[in-house]
Short mmCIF file of C-alpha atoms in Angstrom, two decimals:
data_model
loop_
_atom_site.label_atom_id
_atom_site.label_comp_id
_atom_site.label_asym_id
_atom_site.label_seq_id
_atom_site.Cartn_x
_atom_site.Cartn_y
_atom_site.Cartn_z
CA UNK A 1 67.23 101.73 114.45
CA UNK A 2 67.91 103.69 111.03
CA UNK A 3 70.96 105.79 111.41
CA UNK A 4 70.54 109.57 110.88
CA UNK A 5 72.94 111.37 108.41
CA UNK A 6 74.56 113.08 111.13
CA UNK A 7 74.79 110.13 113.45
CA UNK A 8 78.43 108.28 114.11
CA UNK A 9 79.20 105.71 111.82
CA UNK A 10 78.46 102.27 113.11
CA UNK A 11 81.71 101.09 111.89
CA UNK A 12 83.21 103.02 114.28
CA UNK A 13 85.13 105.22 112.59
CA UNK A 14 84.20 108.00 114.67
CA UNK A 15 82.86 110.30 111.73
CA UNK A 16 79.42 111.06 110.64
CA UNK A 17 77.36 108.60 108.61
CA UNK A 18 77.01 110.99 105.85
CA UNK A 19 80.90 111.65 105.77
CA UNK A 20 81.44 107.26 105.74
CA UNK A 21 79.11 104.83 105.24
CA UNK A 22 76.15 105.92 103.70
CA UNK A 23 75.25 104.75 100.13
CA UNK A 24 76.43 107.66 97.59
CA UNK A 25 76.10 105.35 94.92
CA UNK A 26 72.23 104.67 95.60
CA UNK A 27 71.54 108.53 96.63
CA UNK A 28 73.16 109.21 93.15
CA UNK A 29 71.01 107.20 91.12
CA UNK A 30 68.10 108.82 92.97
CA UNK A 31 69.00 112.28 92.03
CA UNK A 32 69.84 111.40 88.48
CA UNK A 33 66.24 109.57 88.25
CA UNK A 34 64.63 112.29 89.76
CA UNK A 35 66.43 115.16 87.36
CA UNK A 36 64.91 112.98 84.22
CA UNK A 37 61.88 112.86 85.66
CA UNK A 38 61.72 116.28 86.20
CA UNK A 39 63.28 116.97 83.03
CA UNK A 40 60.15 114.44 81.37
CA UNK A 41 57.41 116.79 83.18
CA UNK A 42 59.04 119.60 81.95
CA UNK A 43 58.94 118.38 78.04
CA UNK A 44 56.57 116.48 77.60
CA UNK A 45 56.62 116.01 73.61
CA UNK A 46 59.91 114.26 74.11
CA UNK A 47 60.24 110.95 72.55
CA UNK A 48 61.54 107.97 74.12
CA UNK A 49 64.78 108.13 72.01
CA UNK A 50 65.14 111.92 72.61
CA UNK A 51 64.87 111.04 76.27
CA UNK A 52 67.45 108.18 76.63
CA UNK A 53 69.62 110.70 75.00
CA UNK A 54 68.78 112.98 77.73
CA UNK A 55 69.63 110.28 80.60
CA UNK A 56 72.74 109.05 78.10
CA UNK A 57 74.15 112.72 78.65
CA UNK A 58 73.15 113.14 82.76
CA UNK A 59 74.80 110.30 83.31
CA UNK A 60 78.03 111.06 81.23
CA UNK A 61 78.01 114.36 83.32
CA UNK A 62 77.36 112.79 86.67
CA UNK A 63 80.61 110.25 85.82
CA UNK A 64 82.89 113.05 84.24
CA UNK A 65 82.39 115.94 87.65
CA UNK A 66 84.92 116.16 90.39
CA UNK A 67 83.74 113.88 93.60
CA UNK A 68 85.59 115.59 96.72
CA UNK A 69 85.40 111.94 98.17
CA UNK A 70 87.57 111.28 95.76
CA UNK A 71 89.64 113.94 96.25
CA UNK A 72 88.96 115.53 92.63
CA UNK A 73 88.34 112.64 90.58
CA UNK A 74 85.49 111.89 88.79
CA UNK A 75 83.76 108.40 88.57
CA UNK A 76 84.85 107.92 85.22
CA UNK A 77 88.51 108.33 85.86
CA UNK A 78 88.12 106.22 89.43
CA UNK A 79 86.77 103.59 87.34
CA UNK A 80 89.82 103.67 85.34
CA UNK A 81 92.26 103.72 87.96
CA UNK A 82 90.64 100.65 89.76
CA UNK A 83 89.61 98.38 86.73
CA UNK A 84 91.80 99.24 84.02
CA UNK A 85 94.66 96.83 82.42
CA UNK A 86 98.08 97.98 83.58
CA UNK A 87 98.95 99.00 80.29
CA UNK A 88 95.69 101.48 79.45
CA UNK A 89 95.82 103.83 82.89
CA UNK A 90 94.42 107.14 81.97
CA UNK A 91 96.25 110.28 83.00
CA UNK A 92 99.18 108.79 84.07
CA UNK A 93 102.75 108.19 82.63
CA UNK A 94 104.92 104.98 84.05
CA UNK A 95 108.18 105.47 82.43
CA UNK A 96 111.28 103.27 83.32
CA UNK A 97 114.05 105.30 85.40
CA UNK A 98 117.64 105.35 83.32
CA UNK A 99 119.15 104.57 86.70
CA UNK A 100 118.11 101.60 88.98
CA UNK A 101 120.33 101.76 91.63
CA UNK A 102 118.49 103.20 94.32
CA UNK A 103 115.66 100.19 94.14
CA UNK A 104 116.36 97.39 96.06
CA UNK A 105 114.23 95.06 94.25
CA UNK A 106 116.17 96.20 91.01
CA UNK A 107 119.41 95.45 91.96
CA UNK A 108 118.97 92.17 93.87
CA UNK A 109 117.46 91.05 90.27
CA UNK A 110 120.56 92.12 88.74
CA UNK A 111 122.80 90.36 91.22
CA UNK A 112 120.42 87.14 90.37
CA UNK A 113 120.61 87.77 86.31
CA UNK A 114 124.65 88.56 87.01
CA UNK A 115 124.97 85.24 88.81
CA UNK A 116 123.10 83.46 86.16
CA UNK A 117 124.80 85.15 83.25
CA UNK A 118 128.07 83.64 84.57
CA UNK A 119 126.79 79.82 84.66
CA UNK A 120 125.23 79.61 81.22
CA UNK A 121 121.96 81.08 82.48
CA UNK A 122 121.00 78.97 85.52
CA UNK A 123 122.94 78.34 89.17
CA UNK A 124 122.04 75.75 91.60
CA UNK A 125 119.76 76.36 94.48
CA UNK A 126 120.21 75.52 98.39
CA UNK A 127 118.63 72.13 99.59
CA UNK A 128 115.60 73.94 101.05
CA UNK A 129 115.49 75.49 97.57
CA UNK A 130 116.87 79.38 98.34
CA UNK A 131 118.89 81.48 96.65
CA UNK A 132 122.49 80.36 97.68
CA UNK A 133 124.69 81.96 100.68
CA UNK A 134 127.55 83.92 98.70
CA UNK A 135 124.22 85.67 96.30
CA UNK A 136 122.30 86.87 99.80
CA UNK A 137 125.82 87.93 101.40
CA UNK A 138 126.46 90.20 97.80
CA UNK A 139 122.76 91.66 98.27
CA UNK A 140 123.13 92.41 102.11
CA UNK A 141 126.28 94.55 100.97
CA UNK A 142 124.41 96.72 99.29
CA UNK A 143 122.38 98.10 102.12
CA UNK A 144 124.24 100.77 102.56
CA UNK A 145 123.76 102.50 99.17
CA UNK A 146 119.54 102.57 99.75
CA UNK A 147 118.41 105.22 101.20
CA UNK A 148 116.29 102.96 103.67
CA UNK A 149 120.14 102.21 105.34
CA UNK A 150 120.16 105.59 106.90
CA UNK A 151 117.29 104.16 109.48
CA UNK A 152 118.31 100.54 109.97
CA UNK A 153 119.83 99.50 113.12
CA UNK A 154 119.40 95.80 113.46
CA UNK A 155 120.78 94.79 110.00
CA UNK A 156 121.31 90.77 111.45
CA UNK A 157 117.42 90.17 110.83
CA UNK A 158 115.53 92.52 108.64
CA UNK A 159 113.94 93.40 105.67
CA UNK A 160 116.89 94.67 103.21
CA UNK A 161 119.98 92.14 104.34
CA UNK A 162 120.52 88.57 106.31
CA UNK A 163 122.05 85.66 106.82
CA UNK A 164 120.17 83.53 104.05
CA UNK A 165 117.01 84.03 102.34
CA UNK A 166 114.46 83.07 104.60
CA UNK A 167 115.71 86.02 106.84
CA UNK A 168 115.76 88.17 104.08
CA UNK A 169 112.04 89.72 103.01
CA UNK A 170 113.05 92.33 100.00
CA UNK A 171 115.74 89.67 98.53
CA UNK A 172 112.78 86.59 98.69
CA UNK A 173 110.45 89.33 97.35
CA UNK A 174 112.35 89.84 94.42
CA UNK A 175 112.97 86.33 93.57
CA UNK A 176 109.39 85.16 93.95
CA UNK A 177 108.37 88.55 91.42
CA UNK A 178 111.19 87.74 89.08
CA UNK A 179 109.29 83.95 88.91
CA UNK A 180 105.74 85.09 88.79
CA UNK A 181 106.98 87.73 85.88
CA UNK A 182 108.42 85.04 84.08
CA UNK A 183 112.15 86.53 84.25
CA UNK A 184 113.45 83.16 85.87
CA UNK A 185 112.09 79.53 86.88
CA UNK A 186 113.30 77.26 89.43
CA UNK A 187 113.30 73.60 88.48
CA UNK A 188 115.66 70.39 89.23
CA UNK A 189 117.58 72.40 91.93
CA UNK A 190 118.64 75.32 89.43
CA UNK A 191 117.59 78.70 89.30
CA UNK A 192 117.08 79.20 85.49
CA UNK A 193 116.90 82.70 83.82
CA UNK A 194 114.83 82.04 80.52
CA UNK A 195 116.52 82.24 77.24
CA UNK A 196 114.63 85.33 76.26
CA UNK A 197 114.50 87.12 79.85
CA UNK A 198 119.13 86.64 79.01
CA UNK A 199 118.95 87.65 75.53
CA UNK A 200 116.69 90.85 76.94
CA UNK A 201 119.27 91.60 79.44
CA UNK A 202 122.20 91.05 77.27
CA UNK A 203 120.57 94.00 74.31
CA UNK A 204 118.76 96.43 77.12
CA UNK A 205 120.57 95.54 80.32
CA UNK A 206 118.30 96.00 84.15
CA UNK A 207 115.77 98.30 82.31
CA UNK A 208 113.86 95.64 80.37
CA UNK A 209 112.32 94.08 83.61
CA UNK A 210 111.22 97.03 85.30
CA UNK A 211 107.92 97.37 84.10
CA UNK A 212 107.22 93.50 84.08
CA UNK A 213 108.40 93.27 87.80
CA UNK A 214 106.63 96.24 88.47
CA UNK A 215 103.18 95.05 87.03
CA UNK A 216 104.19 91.55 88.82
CA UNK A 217 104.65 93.66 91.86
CA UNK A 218 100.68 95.08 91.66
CA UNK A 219 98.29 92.93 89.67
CA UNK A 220 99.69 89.27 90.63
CA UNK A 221 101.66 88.78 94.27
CA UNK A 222 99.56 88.17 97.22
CA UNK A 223 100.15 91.40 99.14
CA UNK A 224 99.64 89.59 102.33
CA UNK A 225 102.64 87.14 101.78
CA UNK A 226 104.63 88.47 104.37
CA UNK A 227 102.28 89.34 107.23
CA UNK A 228 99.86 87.12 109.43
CA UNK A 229 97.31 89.92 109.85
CA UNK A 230 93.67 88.37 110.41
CA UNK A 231 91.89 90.40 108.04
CA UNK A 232 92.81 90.24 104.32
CA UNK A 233 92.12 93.63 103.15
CA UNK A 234 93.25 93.31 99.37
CA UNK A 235 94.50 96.49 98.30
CA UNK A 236 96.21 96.06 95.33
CA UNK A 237 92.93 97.38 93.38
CA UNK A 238 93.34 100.67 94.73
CA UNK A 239 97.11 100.76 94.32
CA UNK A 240 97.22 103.59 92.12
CA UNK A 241 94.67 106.11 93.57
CA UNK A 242 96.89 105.83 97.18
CA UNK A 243 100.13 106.22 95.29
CA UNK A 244 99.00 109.42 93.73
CA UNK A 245 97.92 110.69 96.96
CA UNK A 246 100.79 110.20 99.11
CA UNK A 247 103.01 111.52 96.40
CA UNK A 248 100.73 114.59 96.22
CA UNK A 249 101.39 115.33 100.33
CA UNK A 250 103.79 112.69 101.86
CA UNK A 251 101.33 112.19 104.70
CA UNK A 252 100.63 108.70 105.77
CA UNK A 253 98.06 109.64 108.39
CA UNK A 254 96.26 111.51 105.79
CA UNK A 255 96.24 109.07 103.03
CA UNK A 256 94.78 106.55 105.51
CA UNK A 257 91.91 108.98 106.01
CA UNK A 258 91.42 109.72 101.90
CA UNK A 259 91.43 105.56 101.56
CA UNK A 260 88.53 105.37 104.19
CA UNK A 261 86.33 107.82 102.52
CA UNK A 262 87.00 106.95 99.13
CA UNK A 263 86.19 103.30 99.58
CA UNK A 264 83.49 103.01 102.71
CA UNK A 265 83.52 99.35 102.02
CA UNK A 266 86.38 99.07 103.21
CA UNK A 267 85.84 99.41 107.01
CA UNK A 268 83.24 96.66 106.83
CA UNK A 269 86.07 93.63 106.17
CA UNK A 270 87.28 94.72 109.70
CA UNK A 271 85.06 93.93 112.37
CA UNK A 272 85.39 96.62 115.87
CA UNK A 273 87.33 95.39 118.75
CA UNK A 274 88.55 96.46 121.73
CA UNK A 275 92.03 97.71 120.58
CA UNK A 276 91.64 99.19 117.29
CA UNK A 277 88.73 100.71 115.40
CA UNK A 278 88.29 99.55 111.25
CA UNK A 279 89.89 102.51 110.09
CA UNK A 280 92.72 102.13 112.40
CA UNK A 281 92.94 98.34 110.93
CA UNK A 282 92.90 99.70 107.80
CA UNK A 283 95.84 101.83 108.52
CA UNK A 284 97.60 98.91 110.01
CA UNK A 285 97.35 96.83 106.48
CA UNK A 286 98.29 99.70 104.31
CA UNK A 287 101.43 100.36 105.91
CA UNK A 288 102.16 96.64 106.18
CA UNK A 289 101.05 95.88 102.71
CA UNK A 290 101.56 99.43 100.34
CA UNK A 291 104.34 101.46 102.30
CA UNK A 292 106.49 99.03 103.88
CA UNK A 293 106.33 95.81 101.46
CA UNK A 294 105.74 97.61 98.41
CA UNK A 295 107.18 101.53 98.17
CA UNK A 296 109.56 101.04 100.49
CA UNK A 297 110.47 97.37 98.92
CA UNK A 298 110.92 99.56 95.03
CA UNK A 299 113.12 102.50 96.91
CA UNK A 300 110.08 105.20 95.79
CA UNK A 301 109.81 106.05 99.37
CA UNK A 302 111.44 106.02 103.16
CA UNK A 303 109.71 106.00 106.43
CA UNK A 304 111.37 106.42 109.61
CA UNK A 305 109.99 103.78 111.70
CA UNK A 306 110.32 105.94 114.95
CA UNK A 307 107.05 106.25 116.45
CA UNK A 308 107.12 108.47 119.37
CA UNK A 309 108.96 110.84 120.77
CA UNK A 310 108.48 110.13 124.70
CA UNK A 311 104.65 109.36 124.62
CA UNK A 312 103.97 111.42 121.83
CA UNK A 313 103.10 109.82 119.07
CA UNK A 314 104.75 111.18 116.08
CA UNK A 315 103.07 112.07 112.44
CA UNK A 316 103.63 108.95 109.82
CA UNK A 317 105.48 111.06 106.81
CA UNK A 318 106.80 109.47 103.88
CA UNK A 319 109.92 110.67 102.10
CA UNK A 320 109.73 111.25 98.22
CA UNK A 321 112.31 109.29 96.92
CA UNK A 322 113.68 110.55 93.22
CA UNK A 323 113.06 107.62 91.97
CA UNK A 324 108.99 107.83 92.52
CA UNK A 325 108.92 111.05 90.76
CA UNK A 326 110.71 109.61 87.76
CA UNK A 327 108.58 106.31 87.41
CA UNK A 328 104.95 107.81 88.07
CA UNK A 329 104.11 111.47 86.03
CA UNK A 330 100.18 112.36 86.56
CA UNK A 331 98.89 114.88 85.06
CA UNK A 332 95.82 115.12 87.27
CA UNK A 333 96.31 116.89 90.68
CA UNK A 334 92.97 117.16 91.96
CA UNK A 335 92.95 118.57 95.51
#
């Protein structure tokens, strides 16, 4: 049975077809075909040249206006944010903070280059091949001077400090993106800083690897390292478009929603089940993979992880750090 546009979605999301699902893309190329023809009918001493300009300039239009599905961008600039090299994003500025010292990822890398720096560039790993015991003891002290520290209370087993690395998610994470940016290789039981990665460090100190780890961070690490979810949702294309959004309103809940009706595609990797619907999966692997393992992991945001208060459940809000604001400047608000 063909769904009406005011039906529910079959994926479950509990809005109408028209507001999820249904093919914009195809009823877009409809209307643009039917506005040449119309525009054909209506001149009909146009040549065929004088009519692909036509077409050349509806379409230019159609890609250049304001979608509200995309919360104010066009397709042209969507295009841009999803497809584009790291280096050639349009309408926003990545600059590199003057201070570091609020990221976690930042300074464990400079308590690996420090480390380094004081054996001739390289220091022996553990037997299982980990960073060694005194390094993860000198980056568990530092807890307290994130911002996250304010909401740990377990800090034996957790994300920002532990006993060795294996226990230790932000410290591993940072090792395995200073390897994949090329900042440091492991090899015969060292840890080896390259000779140019030491002479960059040396002449422009933590700064020169923020924007390598950083595109490490987004364009090459498996996202889904660190979780065993079923589904793998990979979200790293659309990176940019949810970081602009929850900087524009802090909302977590909300940005889960935007993501859903941006991207209706979306909801079909996750299959309905009895617990949660796709869009609630969805939400699940965004703040897994983008708030907690990625924002949170950089210092550009906080989250409280209290969920309810009694059996209320209590609204997901992410806390601006400083340091987001400095790192990403758009000049597009939309809405």
């Amino acid at each position: 049975m063909k769904l009406g546009r005011n039906d529910p979605c079959s994926c479950g999301s509990g809005k109408k077809y028209k507001r999820c699902c249904m093919d914009s893309t195809s009823k877009q190329h409809v209307e643009m075909c039917d506005d040449i023809a119309h525009t054909a009918a209506m001149n009909p001493h146009l040549s065929l040249d004088e009519l692909n300009l036509v077409a050349q300039h509806k379409v230019a239009e159609q890609n250049n206006r304001p979608r509200a599905d995309f919360c104010g961008l066009s397709s042209s600039q969507m295009s841009n944010w999803l497809y584009a090299p790291f280096s050639e994003l349009a309408n926003v500025t990545i600059n590199i903070p003057n201070n570091l010292s609020t990221s976690p990822v930042m300074r464990y890398l400079a308590l690996i280059l420090d480390e380094a720096m004081q054996h001739d560039g390289a220091f022996k790993a553990t037997s299982k091949g980990n960073l060694p015991a005194k390094l993860v003891k000198q980056a568990s002290d530092v807890l307290p001077e994130f911002a996250v520290a304010q909401y740990e209370t377990d800090p034996s087993i957790s994300e920002y400090t532990g006993i060795n690395e294996d226990k230790f998610n932000a410290l591993h994470y940072t090792r395995i993106l200073a390897e994949i940016a090329g900042i440091m290789v492991q090899k015969s039981g060292l840890f080896q800083v390259k000779k140019t990665a030491q002479k960059q460090y040396q002449t422009h100190g933590l700064q020169a690897f923020f924007l390598p780890m950083l595109e490490a961070a987004i364009t090459k690490y498996n996202w889904g390292y660190f979780d065993s979810l079923k589904e793998n949702s990979d979200l790293r294309t659309f990176w940019l478009f949810m970081l602009w959004r929850l900087q524009s309103h802090g909302a977590i809940d909300t940005l889960i929603e935007e993501v859903a009706v941006a991207f209706p595609d979306l909801l079909r990797q996750f299959p309905s089940d009895k617990y949660y619907t796709p869009q609630e999966q969805l939400g699940i692997h965004i703040e897994s993979r983008f708030i907690k393992r990625f924002l949170q992991f950089w210092g550009f945001i906080t989250v409280d992880p209290k969920r309810f208060a009694g059996k209320e459940r209590l609204p997901r809000k992410a806390n601006i750090q400083p340091l987001l604001i400095q790192t990403f400047h758009f000049t597009f608000k939309g809405q």
